[in-house]
Coordinates of C-alpha atoms in Angstrom, one line a residue:
X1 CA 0.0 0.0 0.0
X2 CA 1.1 3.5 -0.9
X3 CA 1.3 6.8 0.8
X4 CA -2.3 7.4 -2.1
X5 CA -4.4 5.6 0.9
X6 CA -8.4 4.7 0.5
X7 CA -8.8 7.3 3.3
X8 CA -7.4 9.8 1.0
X9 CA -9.4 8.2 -1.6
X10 CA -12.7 8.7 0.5
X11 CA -12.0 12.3 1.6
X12 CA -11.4 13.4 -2.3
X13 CA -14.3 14.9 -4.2
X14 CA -16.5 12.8 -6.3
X15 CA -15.8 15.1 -9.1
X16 CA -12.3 14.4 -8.3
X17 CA -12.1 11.1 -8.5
X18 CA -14.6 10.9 -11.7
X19 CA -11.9 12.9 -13.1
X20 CA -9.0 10.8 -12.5
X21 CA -11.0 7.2 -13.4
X22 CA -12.1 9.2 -16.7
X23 CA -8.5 10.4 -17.6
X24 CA -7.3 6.8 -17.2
X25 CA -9.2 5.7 -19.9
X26 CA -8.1 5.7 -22.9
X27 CA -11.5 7.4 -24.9
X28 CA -11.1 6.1 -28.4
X29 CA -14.4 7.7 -29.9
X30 CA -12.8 11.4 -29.0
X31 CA -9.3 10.1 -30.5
X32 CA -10.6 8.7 -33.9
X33 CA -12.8 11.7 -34.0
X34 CA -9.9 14.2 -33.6
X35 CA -8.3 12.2 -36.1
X36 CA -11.1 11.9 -38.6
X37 CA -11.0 16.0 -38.4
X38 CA -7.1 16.2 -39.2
X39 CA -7.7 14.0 -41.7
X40 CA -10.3 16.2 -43.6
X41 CA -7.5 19.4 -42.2
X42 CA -4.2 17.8 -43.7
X43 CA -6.5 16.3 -46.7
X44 CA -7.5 19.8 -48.1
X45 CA -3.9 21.5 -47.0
X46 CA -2.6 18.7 -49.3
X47 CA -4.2 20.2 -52.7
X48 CA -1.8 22.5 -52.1
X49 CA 1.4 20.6 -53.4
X50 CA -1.2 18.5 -55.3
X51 CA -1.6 21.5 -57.9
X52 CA 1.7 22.8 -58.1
X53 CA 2.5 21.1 -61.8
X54 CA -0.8 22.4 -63.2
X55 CA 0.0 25.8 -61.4
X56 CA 3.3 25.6 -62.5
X57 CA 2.1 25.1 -66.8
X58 CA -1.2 27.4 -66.6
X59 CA 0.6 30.2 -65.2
X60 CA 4.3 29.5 -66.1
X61 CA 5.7 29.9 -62.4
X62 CA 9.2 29.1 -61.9
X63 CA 10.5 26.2 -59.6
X64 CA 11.7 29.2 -56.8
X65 CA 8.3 30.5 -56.9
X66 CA 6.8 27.3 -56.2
X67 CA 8.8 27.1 -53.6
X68 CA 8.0 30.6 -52.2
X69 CA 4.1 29.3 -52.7
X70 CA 5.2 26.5 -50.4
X71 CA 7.4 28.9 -47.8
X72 CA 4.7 31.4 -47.5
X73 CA 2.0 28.7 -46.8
X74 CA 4.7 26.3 -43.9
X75 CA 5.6 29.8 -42.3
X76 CA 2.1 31.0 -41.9
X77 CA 1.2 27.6 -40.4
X78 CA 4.6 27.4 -38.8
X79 CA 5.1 30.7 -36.9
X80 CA 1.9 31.1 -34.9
X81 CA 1.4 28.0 -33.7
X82 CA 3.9 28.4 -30.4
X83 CA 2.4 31.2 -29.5
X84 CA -0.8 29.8 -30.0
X85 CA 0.5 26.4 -27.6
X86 CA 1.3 28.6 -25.3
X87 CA -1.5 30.7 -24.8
X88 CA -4.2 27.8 -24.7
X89 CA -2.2 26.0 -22.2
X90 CA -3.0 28.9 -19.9
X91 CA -6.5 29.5 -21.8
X92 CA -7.8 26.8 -23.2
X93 CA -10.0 27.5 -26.3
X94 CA -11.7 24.9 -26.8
X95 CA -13.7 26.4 -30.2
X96 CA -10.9 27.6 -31.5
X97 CA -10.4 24.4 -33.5
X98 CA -13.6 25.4 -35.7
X99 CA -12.3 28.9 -36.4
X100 CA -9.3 27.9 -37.3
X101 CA -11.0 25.5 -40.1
X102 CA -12.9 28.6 -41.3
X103 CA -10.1 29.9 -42.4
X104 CA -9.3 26.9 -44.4
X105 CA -12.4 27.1 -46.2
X106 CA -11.9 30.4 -47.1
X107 CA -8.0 29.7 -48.3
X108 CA -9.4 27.0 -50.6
X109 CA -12.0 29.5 -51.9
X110 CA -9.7 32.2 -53.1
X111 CA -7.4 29.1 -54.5
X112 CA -9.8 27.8 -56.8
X113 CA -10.3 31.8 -58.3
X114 CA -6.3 32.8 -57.9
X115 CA -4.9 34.0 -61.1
X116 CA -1.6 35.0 -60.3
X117 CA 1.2 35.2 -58.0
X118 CA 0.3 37.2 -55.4
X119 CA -3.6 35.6 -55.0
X120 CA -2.1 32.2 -54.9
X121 CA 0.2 33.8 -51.7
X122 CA -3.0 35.2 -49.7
X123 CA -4.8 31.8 -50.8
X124 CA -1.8 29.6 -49.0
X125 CA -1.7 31.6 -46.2
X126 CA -5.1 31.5 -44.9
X127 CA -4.8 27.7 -45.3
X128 CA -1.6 28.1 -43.1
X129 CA -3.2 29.8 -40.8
X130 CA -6.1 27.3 -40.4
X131 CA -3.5 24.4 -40.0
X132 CA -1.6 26.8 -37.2
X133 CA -4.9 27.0 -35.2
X134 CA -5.9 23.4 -35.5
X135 CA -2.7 21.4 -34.8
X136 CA -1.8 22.7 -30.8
X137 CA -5.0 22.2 -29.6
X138 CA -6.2 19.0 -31.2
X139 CA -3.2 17.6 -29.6
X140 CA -4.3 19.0 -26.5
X141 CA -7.6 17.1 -26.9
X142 CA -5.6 13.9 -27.9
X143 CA -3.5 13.9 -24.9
X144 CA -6.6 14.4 -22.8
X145 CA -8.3 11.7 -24.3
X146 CA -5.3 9.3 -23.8
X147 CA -5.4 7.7 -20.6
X148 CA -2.1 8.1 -20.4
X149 CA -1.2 6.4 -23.6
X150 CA 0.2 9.0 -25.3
X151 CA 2.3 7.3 -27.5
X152 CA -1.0 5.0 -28.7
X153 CA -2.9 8.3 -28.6
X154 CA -0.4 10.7 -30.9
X155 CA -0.1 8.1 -33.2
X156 CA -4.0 8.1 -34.0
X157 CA -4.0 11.2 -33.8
X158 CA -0.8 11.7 -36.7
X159 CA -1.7 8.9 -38.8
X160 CA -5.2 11.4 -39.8
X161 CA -3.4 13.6 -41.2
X162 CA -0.9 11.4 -42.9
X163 CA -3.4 9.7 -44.6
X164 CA -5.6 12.9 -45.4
X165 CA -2.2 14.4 -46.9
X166 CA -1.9 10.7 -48.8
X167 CA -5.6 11.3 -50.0
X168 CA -4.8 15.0 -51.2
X169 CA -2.8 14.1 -54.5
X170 CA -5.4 11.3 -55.1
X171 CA -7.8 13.4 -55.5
X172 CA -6.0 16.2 -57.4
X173 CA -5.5 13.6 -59.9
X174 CA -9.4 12.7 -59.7
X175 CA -10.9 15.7 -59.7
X176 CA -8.6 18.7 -60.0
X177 CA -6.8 17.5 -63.1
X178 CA -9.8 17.0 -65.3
X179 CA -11.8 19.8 -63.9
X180 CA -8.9 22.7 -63.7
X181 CA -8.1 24.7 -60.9
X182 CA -12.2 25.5 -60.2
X183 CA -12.5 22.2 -58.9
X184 CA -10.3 22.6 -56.1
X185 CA -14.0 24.3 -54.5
X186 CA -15.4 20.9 -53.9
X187 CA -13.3 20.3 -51.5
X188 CA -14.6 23.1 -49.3
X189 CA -17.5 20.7 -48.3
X190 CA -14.8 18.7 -46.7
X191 CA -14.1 22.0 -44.8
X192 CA -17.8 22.6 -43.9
X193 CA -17.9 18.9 -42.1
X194 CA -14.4 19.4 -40.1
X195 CA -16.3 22.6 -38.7
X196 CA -19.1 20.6 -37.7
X197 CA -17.1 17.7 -35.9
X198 CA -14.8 20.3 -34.3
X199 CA -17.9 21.9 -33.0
X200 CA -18.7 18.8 -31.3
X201 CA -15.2 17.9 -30.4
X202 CA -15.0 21.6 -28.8
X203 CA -18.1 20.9 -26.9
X204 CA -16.8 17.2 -25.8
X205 CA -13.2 19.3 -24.4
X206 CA -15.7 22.2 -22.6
X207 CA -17.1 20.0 -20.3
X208 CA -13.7 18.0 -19.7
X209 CA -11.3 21.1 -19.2
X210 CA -11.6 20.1 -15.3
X211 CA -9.7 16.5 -16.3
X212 CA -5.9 17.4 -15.5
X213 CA -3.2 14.8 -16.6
X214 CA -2.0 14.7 -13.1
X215 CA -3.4 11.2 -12.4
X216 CA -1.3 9.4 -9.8
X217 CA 0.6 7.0 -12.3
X218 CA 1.1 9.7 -14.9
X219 CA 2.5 12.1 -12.4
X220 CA 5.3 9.4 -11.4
X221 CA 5.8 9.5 -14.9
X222 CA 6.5 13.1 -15.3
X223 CA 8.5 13.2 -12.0
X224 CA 10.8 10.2 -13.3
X225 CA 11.0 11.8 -16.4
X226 CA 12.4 15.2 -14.7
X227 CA 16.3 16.3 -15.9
X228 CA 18.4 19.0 -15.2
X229 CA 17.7 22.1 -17.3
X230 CA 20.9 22.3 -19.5
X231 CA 19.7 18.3 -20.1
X232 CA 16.1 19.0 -21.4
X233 CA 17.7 21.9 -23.3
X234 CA 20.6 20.0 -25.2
X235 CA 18.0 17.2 -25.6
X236 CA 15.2 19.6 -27.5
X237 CA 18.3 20.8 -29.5
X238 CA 18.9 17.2 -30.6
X239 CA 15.4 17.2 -32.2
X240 CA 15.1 20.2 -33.5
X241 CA 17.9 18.8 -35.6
X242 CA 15.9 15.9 -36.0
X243 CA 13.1 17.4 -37.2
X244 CA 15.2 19.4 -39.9
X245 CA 16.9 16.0 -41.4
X246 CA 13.3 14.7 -41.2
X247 CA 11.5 17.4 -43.1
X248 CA 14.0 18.4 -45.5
X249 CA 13.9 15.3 -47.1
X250 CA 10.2 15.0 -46.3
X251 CA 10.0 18.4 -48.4
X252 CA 11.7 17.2 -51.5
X253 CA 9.1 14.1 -51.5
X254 CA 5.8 16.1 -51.0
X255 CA 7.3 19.0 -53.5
X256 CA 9.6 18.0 -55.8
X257 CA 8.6 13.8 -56.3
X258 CA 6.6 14.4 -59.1
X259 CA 8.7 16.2 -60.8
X260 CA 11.7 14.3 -60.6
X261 CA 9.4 10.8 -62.0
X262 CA 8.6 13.2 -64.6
X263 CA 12.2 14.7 -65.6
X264 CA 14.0 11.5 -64.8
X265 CA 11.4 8.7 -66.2
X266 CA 9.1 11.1 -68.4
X267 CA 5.9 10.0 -66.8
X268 CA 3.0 11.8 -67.1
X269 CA 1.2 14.7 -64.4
X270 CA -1.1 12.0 -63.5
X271 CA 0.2 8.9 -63.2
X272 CA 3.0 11.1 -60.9
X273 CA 0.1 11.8 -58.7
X274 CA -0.9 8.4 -58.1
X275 CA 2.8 7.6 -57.1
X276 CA 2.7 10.6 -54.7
X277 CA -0.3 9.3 -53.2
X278 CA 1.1 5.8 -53.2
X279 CA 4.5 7.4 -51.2
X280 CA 2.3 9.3 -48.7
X281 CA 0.2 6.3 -48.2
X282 CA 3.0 4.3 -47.3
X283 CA 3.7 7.5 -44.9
X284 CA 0.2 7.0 -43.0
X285 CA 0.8 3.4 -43.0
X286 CA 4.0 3.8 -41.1
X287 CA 2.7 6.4 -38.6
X288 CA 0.4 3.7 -37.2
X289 CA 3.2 2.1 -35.5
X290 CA 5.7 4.8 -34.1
X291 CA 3.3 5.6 -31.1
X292 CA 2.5 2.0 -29.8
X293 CA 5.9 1.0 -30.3
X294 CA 7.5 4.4 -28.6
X295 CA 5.8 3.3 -25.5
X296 CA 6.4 -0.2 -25.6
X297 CA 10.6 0.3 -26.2
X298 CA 11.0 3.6 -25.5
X299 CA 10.9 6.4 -27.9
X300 CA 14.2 7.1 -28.3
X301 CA 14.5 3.5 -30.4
X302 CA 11.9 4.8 -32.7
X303 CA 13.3 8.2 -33.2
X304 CA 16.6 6.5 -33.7
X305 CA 15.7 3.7 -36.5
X306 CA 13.0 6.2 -38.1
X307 CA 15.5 8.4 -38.8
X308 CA 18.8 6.7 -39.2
X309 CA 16.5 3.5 -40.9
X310 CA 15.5 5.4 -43.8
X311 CA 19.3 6.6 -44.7
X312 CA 20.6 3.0 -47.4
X313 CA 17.1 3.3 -49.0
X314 CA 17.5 7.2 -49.4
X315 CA 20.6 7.2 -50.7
X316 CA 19.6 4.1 -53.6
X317 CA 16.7 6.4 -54.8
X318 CA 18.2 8.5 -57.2
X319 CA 20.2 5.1 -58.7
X320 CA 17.7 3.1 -59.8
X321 CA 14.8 2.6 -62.3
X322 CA 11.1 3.9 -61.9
X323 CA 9.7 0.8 -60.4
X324 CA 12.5 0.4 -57.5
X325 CA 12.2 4.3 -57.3
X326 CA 8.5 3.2 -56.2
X327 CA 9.3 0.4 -54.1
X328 CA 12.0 2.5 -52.3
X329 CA 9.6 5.2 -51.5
X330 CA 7.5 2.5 -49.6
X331 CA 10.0 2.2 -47.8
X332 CA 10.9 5.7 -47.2
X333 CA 7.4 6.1 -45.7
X334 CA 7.3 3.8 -43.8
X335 CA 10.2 3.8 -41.5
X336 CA 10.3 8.0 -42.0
X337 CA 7.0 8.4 -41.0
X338 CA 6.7 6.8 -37.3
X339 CA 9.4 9.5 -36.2
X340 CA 7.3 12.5 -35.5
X341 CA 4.7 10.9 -33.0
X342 CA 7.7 9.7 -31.1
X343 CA 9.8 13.0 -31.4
X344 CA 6.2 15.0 -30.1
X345 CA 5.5 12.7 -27.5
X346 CA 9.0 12.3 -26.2
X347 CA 9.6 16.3 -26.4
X348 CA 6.5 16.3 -24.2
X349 CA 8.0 14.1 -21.5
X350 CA 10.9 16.4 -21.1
X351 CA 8.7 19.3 -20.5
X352 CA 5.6 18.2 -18.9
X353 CA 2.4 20.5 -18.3
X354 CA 3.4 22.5 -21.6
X355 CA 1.7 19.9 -24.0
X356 CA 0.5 23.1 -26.2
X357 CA 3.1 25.1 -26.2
X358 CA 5.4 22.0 -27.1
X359 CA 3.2 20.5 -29.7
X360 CA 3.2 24.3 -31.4
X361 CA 6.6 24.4 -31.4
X362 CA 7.3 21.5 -33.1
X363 CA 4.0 21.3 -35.5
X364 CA 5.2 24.6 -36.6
X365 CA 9.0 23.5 -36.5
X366 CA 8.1 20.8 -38.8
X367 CA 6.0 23.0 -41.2
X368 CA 8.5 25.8 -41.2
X369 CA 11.4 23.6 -42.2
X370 CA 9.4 22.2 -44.4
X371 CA 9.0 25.5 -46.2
X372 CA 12.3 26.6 -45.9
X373 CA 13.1 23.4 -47.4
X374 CA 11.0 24.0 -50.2
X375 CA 12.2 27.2 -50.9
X376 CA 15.4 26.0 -51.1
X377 CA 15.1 22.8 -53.1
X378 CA 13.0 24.6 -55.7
X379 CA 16.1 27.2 -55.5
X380 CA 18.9 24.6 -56.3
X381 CA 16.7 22.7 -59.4
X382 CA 16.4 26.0 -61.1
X383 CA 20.0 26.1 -60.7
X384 CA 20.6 22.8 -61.3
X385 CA 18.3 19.8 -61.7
X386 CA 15.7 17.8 -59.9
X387 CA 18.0 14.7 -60.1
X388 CA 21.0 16.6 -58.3
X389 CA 18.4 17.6 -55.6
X390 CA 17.5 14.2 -54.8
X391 CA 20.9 13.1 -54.8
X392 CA 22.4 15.5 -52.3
X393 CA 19.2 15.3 -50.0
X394 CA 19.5 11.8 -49.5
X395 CA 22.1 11.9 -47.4
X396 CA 20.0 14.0 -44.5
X397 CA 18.4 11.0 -43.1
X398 CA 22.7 10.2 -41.9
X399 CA 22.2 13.1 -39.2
X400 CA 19.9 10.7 -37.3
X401 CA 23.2 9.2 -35.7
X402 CA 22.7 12.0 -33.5
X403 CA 19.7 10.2 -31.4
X404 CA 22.7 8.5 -29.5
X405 CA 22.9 11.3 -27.4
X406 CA 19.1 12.0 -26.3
X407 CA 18.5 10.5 -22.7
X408 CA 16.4 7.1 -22.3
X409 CA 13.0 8.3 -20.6
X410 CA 11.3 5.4 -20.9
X411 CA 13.3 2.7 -21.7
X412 CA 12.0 -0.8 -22.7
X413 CA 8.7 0.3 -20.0
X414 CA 5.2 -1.0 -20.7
X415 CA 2.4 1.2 -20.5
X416 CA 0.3 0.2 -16.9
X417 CA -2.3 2.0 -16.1
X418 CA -2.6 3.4 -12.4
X419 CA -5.3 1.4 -10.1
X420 CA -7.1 3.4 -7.5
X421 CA -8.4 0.9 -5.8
X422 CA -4.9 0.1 -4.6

């Protein structure tokens, strides 16, 4: 018997005590909702990059201003979503999710009509800005709905949007394509349903705002998991690095991938979609398993092989013919993918009670390296080619070598929930 005696259990609130048996739980409708809705968010963003080649012809844009379209659209969803984090952990907002998606559905508006530079820009960054609103605090509500599963829960959560983004350039090809750039307004009725399930959503994490992770088992957690400062700051500066080998190369897949099967292999616009959509499929795919597996072995293992995994298959890309170009891609996206959930979760850990302002940063990390990535691959194949760019970038994945030095949290720890009737 612990010091957490049944006297102290008696003389606790009911509420109280509701509050920790509910947190415990891991509540799986609220999870696969919240996923559902960053599905439908990450599924419309993805049109974006879907559209560049037909942009790219109708309009005659260069490859450096497709990669300003893409810079402008990561560092409006990049930049605000700290500061966002960090004010809804002091003041939650629990409607702000549908907001956010408003602006969305306007950005895809004014994308359908753009006709030139500039109207493309505004278009990308209200988009960006929806995605800046929506990412801090739906991980907010995935935590809360965890039961202290957060690994489990993150990776529902991420693999929602991987496989909206993997549905994005599917349905470019489908409808976009044949249609022209108009088209791209059916896909505000996907916008009009993720503001109706965020509605509920915001009404489900109202009436739970009372439910604090602080349960007893999760607070041991965050207590074991406690390092010096100068540690939890050298460790987020290992994954910031992280995340930049991670979504560099990431960027020159989701930008560039269609373009180099066309330049290199001289396929068409369309069947370069479908292999973009089969790449980003294999990307959902793989997100699946870096949660459950991050807290079964410890996340540090994931972060390591997702990273450092996807370096031999990386560098044989650029060497071989359109088929094993596919095949290695799979691969690519699978091991790649499971590293994000892991790197969120973990960063978490480190700084417990900040889930927010944590899951801004890195969200927004993630998207602005992404377009700075962009930007500057879409730089170097003006000044060079698409097939130099995926050779140099394949050797990003080699920085992952630098996981040896994150501290073991969790170790090879299985997930227990805490009993109260103990």
């Amino acid at each position: 018997m612990d010091s957490y005696t049944e006297t102290e259990e008696r003389q606790k609130p009911a509420s109280s005590v509701q509050s920790e048996v509910i947190y415990q739980k891991t509540i799986y409708t609220i999870l696969f909702t919240i996923s559902f809705a960053h599905l439908l968010n990450d599924m419309m963003q993805s049109v974006i990059p879907a559209v560049y080649p037909i942009i790219k012809e109708k309009f005659n844009f260069s490859f450096t201003q497709i990669g300003i379209i893409t810079l402008t659209y990561q560092f409006a969803s990049s930049v605000l979503q700290p500061f966002i984090g960090f004010y809804t952990d002091k003041h939650p907002k629990p409607f702000s999710l549908s907001i956010g998606m408003s602006f969305t559905l306007v950005g895809l508006i004014v994308l359908s009509m753009a006709s030139n530079f500039h109207t493309f820009l505004l278009a990308v960054t209200l988009v960006g800005i929806g995605s800046s609103v929506f990412h801090p605090e739906s991980s907010k509500v995935a935590q809360l709905a965890s039961g202290g599963r957060k690994g489990l829960a993150q990776s529902i959560f991420q693999v929602g949007g991987n496989f909206g983004s993997s549905l994005g350039p599917l349905l470019a090809a489908l409808i976009v394509l044949p249609f022209g750039q108009p088209a791209i307004k059916w896909f505000t009725l996907a916008a009009l349903l993720a503001i109706l399930i965020l509605l509920r959503v915001g009404r489900w994490y109202k009436a739970h705002l009372h439910i604090k992770p602080t349960a007893r088992g999760n607070a041991q957690t965050e207590k074991a998991n406690t390092f010096p400062r100068k540690k939890v700051i050298g460790s987020l500066i290992i994954l910031f690095f992280l995340v930049f080998s991670k979504y560099f190369y990431m960027a020159s897949m989701t930008s560039y991938f269609t373009f180099f099967l066309i330049e290199k292999f001289n396929v068409s616009v369309q069947h370069s979609q479908l292999y973009l959509f089969i790449f980003l499929a294999a990307v959902a795919v793989g997100t699946v398993a870096g949660g459950p597996l991050g807290d079964r072995f410890g996340r540090k293992y994931i972060i390591w092989f997702s990273i450092l995994g996807t370096a031999p298959f990386a560098l044989l890309m650029p060497h071989v013919g359109l088929w094993a170009t596919i095949v290695l891609a799979v691969f690519v996206g699978l091991i790649l993918s499971s590293a994000f959930s892991a790197i969120l979760v973990y960063a978490t850990d480190l700084v417990p009670g900040k889930v927010g302002m944590i899951a801004g940063l890195f969200f927004g990390l993630a998207f602005g390296m992404g377009g700075i990535a962009s930007a500057f691959w879409g730089w170097l194949a003006d000044k060079t080619n698409i097939e130099f760019v995926f050779n140099i970038c394949a050797y990003l994945p080699l920085i992952g070598i630098i996981t040896a030095f994150l501290p073991n949290i969790e170790g090879r720890r299985k997930y227990s929930a805490p009993n109260l009737q103990e």
